[in-house]
Coordinates of C-alpha atoms in Angstrom, one line a residue:
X700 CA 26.9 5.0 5.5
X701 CA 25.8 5.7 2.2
X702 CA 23.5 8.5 0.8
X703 CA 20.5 6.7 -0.6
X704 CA 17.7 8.8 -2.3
X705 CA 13.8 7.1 -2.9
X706 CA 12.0 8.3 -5.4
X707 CA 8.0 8.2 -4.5
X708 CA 6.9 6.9 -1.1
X709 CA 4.5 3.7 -2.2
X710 CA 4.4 1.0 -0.5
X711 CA 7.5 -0.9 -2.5
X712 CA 9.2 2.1 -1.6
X713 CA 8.6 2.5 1.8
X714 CA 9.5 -1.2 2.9
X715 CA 13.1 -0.4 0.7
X716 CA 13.6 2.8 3.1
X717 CA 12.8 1.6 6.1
X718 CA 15.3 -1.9 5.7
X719 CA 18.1 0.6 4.1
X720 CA 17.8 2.9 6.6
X721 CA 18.5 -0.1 10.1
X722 CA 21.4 -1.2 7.8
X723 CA 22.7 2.5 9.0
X724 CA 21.9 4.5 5.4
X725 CA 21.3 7.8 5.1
X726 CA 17.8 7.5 3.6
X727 CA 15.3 10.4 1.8
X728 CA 12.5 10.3 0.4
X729 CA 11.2 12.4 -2.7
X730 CA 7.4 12.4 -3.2
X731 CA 5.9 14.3 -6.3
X732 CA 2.5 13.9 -3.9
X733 CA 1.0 15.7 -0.4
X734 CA 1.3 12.1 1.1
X735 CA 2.7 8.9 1.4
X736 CA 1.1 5.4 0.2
X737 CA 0.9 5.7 -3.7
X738 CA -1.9 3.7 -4.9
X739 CA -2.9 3.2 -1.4
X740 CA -4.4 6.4 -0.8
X741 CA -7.7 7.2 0.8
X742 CA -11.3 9.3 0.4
X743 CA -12.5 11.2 3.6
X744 CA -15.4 13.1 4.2
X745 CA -18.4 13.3 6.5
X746 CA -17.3 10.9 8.6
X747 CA -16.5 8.2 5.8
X748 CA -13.7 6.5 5.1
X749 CA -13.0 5.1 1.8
X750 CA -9.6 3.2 0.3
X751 CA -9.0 3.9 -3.1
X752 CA -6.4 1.0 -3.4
X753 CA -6.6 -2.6 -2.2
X754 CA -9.5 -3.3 0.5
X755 CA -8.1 -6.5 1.6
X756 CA -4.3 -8.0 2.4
X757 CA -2.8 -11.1 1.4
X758 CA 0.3 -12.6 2.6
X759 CA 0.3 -10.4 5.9
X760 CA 3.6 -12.1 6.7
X761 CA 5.4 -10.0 4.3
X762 CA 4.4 -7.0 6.4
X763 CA 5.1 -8.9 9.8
X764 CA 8.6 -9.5 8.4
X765 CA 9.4 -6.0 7.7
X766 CA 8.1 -4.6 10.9
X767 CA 10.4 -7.4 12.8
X768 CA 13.5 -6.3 11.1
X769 CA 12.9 -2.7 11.5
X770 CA 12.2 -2.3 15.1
X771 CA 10.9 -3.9 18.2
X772 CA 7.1 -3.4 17.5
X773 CA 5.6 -6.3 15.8
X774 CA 3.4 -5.4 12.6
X775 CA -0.2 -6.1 15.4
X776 CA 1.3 -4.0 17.7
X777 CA 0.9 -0.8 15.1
X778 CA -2.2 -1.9 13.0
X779 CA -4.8 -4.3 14.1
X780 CA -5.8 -7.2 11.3
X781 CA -8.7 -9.6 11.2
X782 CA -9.1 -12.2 8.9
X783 CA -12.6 -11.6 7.3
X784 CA -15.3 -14.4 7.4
X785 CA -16.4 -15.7 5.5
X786 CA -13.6 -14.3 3.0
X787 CA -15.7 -14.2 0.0
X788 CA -19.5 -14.5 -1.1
X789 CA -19.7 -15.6 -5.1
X790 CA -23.5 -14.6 -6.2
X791 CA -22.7 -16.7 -9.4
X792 CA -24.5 -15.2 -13.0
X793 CA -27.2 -18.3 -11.9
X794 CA -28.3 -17.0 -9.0
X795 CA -26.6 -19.1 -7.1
X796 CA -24.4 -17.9 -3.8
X797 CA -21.8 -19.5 -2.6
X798 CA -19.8 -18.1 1.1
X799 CA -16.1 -19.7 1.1
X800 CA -14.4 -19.6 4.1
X801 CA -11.0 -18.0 4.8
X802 CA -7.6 -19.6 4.5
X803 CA -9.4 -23.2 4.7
X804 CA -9.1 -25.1 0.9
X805 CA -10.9 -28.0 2.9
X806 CA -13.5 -25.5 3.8
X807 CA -13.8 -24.5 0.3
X808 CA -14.4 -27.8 -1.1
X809 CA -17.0 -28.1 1.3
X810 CA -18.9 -25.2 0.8
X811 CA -18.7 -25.9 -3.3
X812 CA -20.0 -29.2 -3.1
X813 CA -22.9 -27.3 -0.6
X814 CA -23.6 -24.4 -3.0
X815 CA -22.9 -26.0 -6.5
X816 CA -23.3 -29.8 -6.2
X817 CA -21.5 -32.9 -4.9
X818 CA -18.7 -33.0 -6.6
X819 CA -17.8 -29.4 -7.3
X820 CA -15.6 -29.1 -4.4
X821 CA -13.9 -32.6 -4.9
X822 CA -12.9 -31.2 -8.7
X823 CA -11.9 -27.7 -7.4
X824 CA -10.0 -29.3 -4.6
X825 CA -8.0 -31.3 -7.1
X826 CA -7.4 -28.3 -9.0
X827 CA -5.6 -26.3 -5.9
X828 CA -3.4 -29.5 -4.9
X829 CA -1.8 -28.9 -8.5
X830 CA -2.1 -25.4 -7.8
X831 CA 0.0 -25.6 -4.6
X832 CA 2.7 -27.5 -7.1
X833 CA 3.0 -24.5 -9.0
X834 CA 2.9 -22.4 -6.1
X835 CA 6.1 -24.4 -4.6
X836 CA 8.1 -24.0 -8.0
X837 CA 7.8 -20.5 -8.3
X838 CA 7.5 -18.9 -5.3
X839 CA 11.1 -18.5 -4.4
X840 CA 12.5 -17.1 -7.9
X841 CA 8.8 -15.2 -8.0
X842 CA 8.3 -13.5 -5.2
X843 CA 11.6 -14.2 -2.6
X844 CA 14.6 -13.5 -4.9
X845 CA 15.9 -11.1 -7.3
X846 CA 15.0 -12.0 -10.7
X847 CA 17.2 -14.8 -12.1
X848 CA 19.9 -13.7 -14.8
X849 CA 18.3 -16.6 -17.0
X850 CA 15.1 -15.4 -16.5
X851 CA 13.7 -16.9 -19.8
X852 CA 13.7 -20.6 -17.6
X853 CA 10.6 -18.5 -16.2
X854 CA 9.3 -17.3 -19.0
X855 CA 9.5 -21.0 -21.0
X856 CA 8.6 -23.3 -18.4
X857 CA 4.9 -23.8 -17.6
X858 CA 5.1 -25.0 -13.5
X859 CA 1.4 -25.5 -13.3
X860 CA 1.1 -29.7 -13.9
X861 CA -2.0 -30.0 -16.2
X862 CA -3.6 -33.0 -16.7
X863 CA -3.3 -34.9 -20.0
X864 CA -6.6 -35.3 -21.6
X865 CA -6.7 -38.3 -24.0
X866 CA -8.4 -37.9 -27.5
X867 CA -8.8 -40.7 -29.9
X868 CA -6.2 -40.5 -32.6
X869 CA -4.9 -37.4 -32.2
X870 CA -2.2 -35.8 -29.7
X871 CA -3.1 -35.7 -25.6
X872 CA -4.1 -32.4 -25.0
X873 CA -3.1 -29.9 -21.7
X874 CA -4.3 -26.9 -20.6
X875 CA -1.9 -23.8 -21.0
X876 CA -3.9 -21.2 -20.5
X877 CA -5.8 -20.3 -17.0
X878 CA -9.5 -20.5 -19.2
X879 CA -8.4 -24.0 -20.9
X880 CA -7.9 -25.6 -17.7
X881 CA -10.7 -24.5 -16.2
X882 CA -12.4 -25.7 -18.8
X883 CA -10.6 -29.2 -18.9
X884 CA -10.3 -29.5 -15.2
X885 CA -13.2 -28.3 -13.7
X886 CA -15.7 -30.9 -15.0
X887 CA -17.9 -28.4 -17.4
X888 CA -19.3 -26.6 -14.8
X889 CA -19.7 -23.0 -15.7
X890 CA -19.5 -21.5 -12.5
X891 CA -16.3 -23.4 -11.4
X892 CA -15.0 -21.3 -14.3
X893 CA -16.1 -18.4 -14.0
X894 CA -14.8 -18.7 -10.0
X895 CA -11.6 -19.4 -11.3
X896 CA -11.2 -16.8 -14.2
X897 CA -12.3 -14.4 -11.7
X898 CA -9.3 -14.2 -10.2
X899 CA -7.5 -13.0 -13.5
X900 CA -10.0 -10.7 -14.2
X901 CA -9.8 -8.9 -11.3
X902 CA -5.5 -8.2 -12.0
X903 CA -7.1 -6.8 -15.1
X904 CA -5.6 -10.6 -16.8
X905 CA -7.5 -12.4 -19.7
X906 CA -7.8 -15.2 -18.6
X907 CA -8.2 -16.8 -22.1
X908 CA -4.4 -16.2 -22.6
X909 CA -2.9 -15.5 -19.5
X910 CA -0.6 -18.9 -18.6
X911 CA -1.9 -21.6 -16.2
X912 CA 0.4 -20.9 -13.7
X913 CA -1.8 -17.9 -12.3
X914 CA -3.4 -21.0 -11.1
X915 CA -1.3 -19.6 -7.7
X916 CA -3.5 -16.5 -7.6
X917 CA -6.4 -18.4 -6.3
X918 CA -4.6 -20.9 -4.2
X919 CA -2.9 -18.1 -2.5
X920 CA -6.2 -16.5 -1.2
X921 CA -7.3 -19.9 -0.2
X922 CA -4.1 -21.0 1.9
X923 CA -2.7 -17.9 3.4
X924 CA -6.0 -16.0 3.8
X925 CA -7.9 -12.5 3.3
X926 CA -6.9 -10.0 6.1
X927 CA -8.9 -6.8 6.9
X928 CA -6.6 -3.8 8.6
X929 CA -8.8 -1.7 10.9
X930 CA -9.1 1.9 10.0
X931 CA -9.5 0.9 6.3
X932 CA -5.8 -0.3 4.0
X933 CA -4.8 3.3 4.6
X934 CA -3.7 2.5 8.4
X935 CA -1.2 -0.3 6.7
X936 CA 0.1 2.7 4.8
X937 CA 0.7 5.2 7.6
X938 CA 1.9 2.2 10.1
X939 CA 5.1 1.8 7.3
X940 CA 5.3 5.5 6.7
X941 CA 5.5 6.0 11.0
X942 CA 8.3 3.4 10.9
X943 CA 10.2 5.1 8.6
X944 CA 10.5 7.8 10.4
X945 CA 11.1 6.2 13.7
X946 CA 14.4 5.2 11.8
X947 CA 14.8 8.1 10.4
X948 CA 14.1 8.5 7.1
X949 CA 13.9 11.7 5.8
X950 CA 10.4 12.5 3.9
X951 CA 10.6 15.1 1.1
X952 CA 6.8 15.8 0.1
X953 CA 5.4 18.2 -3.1
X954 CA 9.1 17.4 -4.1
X955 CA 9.0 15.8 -7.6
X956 CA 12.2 14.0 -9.1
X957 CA 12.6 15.3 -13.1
X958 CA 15.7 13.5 -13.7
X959 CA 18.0 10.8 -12.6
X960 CA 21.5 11.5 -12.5
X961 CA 24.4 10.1 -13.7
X962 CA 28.3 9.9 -12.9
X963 CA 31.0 8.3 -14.0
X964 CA 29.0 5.4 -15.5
X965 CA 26.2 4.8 -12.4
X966 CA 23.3 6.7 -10.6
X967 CA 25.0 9.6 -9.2
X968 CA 21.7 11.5 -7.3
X969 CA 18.7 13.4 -8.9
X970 CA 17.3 16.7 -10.4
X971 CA 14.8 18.3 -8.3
X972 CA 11.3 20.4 -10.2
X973 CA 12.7 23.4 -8.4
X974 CA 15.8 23.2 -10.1
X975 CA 17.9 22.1 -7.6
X976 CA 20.1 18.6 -6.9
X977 CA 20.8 15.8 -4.7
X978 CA 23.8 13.6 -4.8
X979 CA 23.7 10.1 -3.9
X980 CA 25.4 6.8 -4.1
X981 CA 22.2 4.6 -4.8
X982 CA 18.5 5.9 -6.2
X983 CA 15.6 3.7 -5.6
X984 CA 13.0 4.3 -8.5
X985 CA 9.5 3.3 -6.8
X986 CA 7.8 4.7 -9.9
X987 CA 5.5 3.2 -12.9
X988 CA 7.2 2.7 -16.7
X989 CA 6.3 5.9 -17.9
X990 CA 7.7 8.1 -15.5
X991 CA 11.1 6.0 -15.2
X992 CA 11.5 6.2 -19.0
X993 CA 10.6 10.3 -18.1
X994 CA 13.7 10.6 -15.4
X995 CA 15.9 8.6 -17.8
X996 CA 15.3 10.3 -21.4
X997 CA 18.8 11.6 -22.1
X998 CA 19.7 10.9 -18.3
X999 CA 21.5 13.8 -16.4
X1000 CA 25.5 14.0 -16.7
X1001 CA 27.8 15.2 -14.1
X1002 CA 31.2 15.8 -15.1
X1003 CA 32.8 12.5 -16.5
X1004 CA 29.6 11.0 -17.4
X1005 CA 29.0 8.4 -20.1
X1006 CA 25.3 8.2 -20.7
X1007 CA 24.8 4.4 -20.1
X1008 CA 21.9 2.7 -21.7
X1009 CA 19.4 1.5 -19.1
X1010 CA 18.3 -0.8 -21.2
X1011 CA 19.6 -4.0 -23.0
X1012 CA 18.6 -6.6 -26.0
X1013 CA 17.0 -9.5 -24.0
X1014 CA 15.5 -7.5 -20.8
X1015 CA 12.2 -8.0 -19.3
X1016 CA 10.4 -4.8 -20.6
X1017 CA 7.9 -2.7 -18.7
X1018 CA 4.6 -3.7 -18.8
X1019 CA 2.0 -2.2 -20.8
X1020 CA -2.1 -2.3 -22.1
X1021 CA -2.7 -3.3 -18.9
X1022 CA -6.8 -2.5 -17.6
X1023 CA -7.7 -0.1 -14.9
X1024 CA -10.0 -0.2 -12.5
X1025 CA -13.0 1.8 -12.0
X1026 CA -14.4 2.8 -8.3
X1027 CA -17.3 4.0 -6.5
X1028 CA -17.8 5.0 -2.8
X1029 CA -21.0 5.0 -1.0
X1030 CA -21.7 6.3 1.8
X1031 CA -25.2 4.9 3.1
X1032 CA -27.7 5.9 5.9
X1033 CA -29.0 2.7 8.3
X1034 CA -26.3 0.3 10.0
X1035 CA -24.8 -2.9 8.2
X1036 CA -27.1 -5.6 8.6
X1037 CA -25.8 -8.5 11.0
X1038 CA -24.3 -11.7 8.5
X1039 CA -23.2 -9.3 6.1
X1040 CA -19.9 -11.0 4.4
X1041 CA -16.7 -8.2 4.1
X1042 CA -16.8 -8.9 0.6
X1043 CA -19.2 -10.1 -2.3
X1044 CA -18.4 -10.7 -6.0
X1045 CA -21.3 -10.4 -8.6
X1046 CA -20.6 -12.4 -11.7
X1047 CA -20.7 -10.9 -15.0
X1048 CA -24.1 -12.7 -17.0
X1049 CA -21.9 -12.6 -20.0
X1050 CA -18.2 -13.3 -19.3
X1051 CA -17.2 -13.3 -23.0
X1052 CA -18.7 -10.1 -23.5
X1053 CA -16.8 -8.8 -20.5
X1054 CA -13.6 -9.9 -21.6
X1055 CA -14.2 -8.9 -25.2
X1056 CA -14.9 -5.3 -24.2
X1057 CA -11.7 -5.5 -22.2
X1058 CA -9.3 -7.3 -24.0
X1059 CA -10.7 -7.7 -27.4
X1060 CA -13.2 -6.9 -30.1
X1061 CA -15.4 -4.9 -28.7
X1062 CA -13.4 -2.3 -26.5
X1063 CA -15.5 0.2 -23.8
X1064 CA -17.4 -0.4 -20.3
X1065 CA -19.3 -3.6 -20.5
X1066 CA -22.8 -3.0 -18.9
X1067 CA -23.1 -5.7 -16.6
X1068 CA -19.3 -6.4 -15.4
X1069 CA -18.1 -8.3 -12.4
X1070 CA -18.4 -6.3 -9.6
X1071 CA -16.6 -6.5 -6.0
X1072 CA -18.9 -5.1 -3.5
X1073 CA -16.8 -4.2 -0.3
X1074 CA -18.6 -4.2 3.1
X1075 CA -16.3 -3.7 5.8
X1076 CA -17.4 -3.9 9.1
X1077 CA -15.3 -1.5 10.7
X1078 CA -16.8 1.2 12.9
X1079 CA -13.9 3.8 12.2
X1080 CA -14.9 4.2 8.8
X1081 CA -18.6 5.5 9.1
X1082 CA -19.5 8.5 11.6
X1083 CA -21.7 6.0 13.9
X1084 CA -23.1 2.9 13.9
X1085 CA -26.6 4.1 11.4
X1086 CA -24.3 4.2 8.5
X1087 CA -22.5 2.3 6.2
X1088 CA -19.6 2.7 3.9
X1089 CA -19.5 0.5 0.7
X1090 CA -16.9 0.3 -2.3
X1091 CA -17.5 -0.9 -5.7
X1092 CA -15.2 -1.8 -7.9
X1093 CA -14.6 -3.3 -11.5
X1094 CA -12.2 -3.9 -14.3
X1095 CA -12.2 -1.2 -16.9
X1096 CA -10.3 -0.5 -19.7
X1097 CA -7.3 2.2 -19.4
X1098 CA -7.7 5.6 -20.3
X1099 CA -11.7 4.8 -19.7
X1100 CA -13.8 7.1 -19.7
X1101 CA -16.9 7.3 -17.6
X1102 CA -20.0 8.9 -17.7
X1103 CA -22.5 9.3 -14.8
X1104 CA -25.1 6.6 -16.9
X1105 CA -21.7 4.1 -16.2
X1106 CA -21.8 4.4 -12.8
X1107 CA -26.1 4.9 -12.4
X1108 CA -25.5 1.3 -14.1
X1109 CA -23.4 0.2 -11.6
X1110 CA -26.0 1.4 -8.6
X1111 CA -28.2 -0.4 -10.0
X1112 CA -26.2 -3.9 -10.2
X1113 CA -24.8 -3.2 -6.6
X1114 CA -28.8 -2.8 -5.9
X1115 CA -28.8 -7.1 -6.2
X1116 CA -26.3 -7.4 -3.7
X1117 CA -27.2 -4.3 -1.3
X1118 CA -31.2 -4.1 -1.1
X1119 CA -32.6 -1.0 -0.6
X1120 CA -29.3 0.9 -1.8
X1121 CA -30.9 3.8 -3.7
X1122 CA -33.2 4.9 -0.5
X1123 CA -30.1 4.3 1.8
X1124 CA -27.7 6.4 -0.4
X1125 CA -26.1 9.5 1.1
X1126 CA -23.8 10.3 -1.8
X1127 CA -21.3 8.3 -3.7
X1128 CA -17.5 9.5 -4.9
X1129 CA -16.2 8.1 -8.0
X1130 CA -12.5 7.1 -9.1
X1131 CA -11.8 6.5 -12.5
X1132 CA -9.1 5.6 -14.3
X1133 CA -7.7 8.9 -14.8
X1134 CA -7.5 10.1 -10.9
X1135 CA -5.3 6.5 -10.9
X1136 CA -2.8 7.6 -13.8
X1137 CA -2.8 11.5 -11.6
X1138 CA -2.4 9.7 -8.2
X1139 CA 0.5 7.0 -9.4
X1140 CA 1.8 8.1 -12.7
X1141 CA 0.7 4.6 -14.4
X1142 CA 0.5 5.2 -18.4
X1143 CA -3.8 5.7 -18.7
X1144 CA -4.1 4.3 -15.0
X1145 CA -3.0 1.2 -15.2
X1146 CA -3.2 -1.3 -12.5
X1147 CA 0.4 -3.9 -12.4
X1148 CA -0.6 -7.5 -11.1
X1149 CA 1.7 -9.8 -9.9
X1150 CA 4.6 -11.5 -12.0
X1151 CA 3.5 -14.8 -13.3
X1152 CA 5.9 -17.8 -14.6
X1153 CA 5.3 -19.1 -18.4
X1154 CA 3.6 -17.2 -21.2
X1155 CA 7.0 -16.4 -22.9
X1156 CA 8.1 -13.8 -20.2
X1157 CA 5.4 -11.8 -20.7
X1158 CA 3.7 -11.4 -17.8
X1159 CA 7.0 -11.0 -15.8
X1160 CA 8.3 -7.9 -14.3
X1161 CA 11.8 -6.0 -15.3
X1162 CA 14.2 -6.6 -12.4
X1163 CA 15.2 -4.5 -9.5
X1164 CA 18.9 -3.8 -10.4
X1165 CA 19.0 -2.0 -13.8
X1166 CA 21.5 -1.6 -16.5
X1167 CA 22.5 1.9 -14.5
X1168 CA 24.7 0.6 -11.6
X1169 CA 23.2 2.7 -8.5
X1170 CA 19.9 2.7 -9.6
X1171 CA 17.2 0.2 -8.6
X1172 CA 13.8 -0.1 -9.3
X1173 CA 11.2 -0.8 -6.3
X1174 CA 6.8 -1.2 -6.6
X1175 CA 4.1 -3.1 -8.1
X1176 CA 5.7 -2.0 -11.9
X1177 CA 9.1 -3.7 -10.8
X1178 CA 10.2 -7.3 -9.9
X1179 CA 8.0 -9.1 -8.2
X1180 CA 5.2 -7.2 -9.4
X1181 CA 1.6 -5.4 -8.5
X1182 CA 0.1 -6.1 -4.9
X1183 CA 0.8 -5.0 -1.7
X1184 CA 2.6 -8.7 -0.7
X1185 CA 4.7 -8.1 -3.8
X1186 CA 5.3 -4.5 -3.2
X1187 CA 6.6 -5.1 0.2
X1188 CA 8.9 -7.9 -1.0
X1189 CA 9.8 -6.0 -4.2
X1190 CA 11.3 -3.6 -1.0
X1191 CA 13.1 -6.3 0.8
X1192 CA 15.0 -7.4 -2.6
X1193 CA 16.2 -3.9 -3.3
X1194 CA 17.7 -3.2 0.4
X1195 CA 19.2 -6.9 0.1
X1196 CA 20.6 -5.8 -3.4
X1197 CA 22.3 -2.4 -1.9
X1198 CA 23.2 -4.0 1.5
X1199 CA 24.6 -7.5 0.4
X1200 CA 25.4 -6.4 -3.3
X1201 CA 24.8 -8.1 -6.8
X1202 CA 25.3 -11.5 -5.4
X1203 CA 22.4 -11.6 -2.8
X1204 CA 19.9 -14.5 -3.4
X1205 CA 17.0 -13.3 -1.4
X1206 CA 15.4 -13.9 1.9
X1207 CA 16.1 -17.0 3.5

């Protein structure tokens, strides 16, 4: 049995503890926090309910797995999921509204060619079946293994099969960006594009240079489906916490880690804020860049130490410049109206102006952003049934700052998918940027998305072993990136990587 200290108690974390502690570890927890969940927290009052993380899951099975190799009860058996219908309403910068149904791409192409135009869902069709081939190549060595040794085959190879577009006398061209092949593949149609580049955006991604292989971001929703956890996200996060400690992991709370400590050439145990120390044979790390590079500046020696370098020439680095997100909670008098979808996305009117202020020239809060209007219809987040609790969120530069005008702006653009919001409105709660960066440590709040093949390696995620033997790295800021799917597998490859050792090649 070995001594295994966690550092943080997010999600990634978690779904390491709980697997290390069945294979018969002795397993704590450290948490800088009051509570478990990282970015996966939640905003209570009067009745409401709020999630300040993720308000939908993805790849349930991920969870399902964990919870059948930690214990007898089944993942439905300690939260109850629903997948939400339709799973998304577009109200395009047009005017035009179009409901996609969940986990159906059939049903997709059908409701396009309804809402945009015969044709539409034919082209966007098209575009997932080459979507699903870059899905098959890179979901093993993306999301099910440890990252490969030679991770620069990611990194070089561009798995998403763009067409060749023929033009007289000069060279074929294909799409390697996620923008250029909507733009080459989607038939001209503005709001095809704007559907697709969405789903960048909202990972805080330009899609103007991130690679076409996030093609698998949209294909994803459409194939395994948008779940909704009753009791809000925040019931996923207590259901893992609970079956941690059914297996008996140890929870240390208000406890913050300040250094990592090292013996003998590998992670040894940590330094605790209070001074004191904890000895260990492996650390998990489920912490952002920043505060890892914090616990390893001039890493903690006990007698025979050699201060090894974490780090190596030819490493995936950390990720950084990365947007936040921006968040407002509403808490509204009168019920949800009947047909209501779970969740509406308002197109920006100018999406180059969005991503300019975001990624380029003209940094700061566009005006008019896409905004994600959550509706959930769940009666354990609203006091009764006369009331109704809505999130709004958007993509917003880190370190933002935000003024109440920001956020009277974003009433007001909520107002053309809410009617009647300012007479209904209670109050409202706001999360910016910074409360991220306090609540998860992320350098200016940043938000990790998933790790995505091509682009030269830079949207890939440093591994979960590290150049300390003993010490692993766990979470959305590690191997296989940001979301709660990824999380929880980022989880499953660190226990493997403990249990099995260096050679283990993932789930099978």
């Amino acid at each position: 049995m070995a001594r295994i200290v966690v550092i943080g108690a997010g999600m990634g974390a978690m779904a390491a503890a709980a697997r290390l502690a069945v294979a018969g570890h002795r397993v704590v927890v450290h948490e800088r926090s009051g509570t478990y969940g990282g970015a996966l927290g939640g905003v209570e009052r009067d009745g409401f309910a709020f999630d300040t993380g993720p308000g939908l899951l993805h790849l349930p099975a991920v969870y399902r797995d964990l919870f059948v190799k930690t214990g007898k009860e089944p993942l439905e058996k300690c939260v109850e999921l629903s997948q939400v219908e339709p799973a998304v309403r577009h109200v395009f910068a047009d005017g035009t509204t179009a409901d996609l149904p969940n986990a159906s791409r059939a049903g997709v192409g059908e409701a396009l060619d309804a809402a945009l135009g015969s044709g539409a869902g034919a082209r966007w069709s098209a575009y997932m079946n080459r979507a699903r081939e870059a899905w098959d190549r890179t979901r093993r060595p993306l999301l099910e293994e440890p990252l490969w040794p030679n991770w620069q085959v990611l990194a070089e190879r561009e798995p998403y099969p763009a067409v060749a577009h023929k033009r007289l006398l000069r060279r074929e061209r294909r799409a390697s960006t996620l923008t250029e092949a909507g733009e080459l593949e989607l038939g001209g149609d503005t709001r095809l594009l704007a559907l697709l580049e969405q789903y960048a955006l909202a990972w805080g991604l330009d899609p103007r240079t991130t690679p076409a292989s996030a093609a698998v971001l949209p294909y994803l929703e459409h194939t395994f489906g948008a779940w909704s956890v009753s009791g809000g996200m925040r019931a996923l996060a207590r259901a893992v916490y609970e079956r941690c400690l059914a297996r008996r992991v140890e929870f240390a709370f208000d406890s913050p880690v300040t250094r990592i400590v090292e013996k003998d050439g590998r992670a040894a145990g940590v330094e605790l804020a209070d001074g004191s120390a904890r000895e260990a044979d492996f650390v998990v790390a489920g912490v952002a860049p920043g505060a890892l590079d914090g616990l390893l500046s001039g890493v903690s020696e006990m007698p025979g130490g050699s201060g090894v370098n974490i780090r190596a020439e030819g490493e995936v680095q950390p990720r950084s410049g990365l947007p936040s997100r921006l968040t407002v909670f509403l808490a509204l008098r009168g019920p949800r109206p009947d047909g209501t979808p779970h969740r509406t996305v308002l197109h920006a009117a100018d999406r180059g102006d969005e991503l300019d202020r975001l990624f380029g020239s003209r940094p700061g809060l566009c005006p008019a952003p896409t905004l994600t209007v959550l509706r959930p219809a769940d009666p354990a987040l609203t006091p009764d049934a006369g009331h109704e609790a809505v999130t709004l969120t958007v993509t917003v530069p880190a370190y933002a700052e935000v003024a109440e005008a920001d956020v009277q702006r974003l009433l007001d653009r909520a107002e053309a998918v809410v009617p009647g919001l300012r007479e209904r409105l209670l109050w409202h709660e706001v999360r910016t940027p910074a409360d991220i960066a306090e609540a998860t440590g992320a350098d200016g709040g940043a938000v990790p998305p998933p790790s995505l093949a091509a682009g030269g390696g830079r949207l890939l995620h440093p591994a979960n072993s590290t150049r300390l033997p003993g010490l692993f790295a766990a979470g959305g800021w590690a191997h296989p990136g940001g979301g709660l799917p990824h999380a929880g597998m980022s989880g499953t490859l660190v226990a493997g990587l403990i249990v099995e050792g260096p050679d283990f090649r993932g789930s099978q």
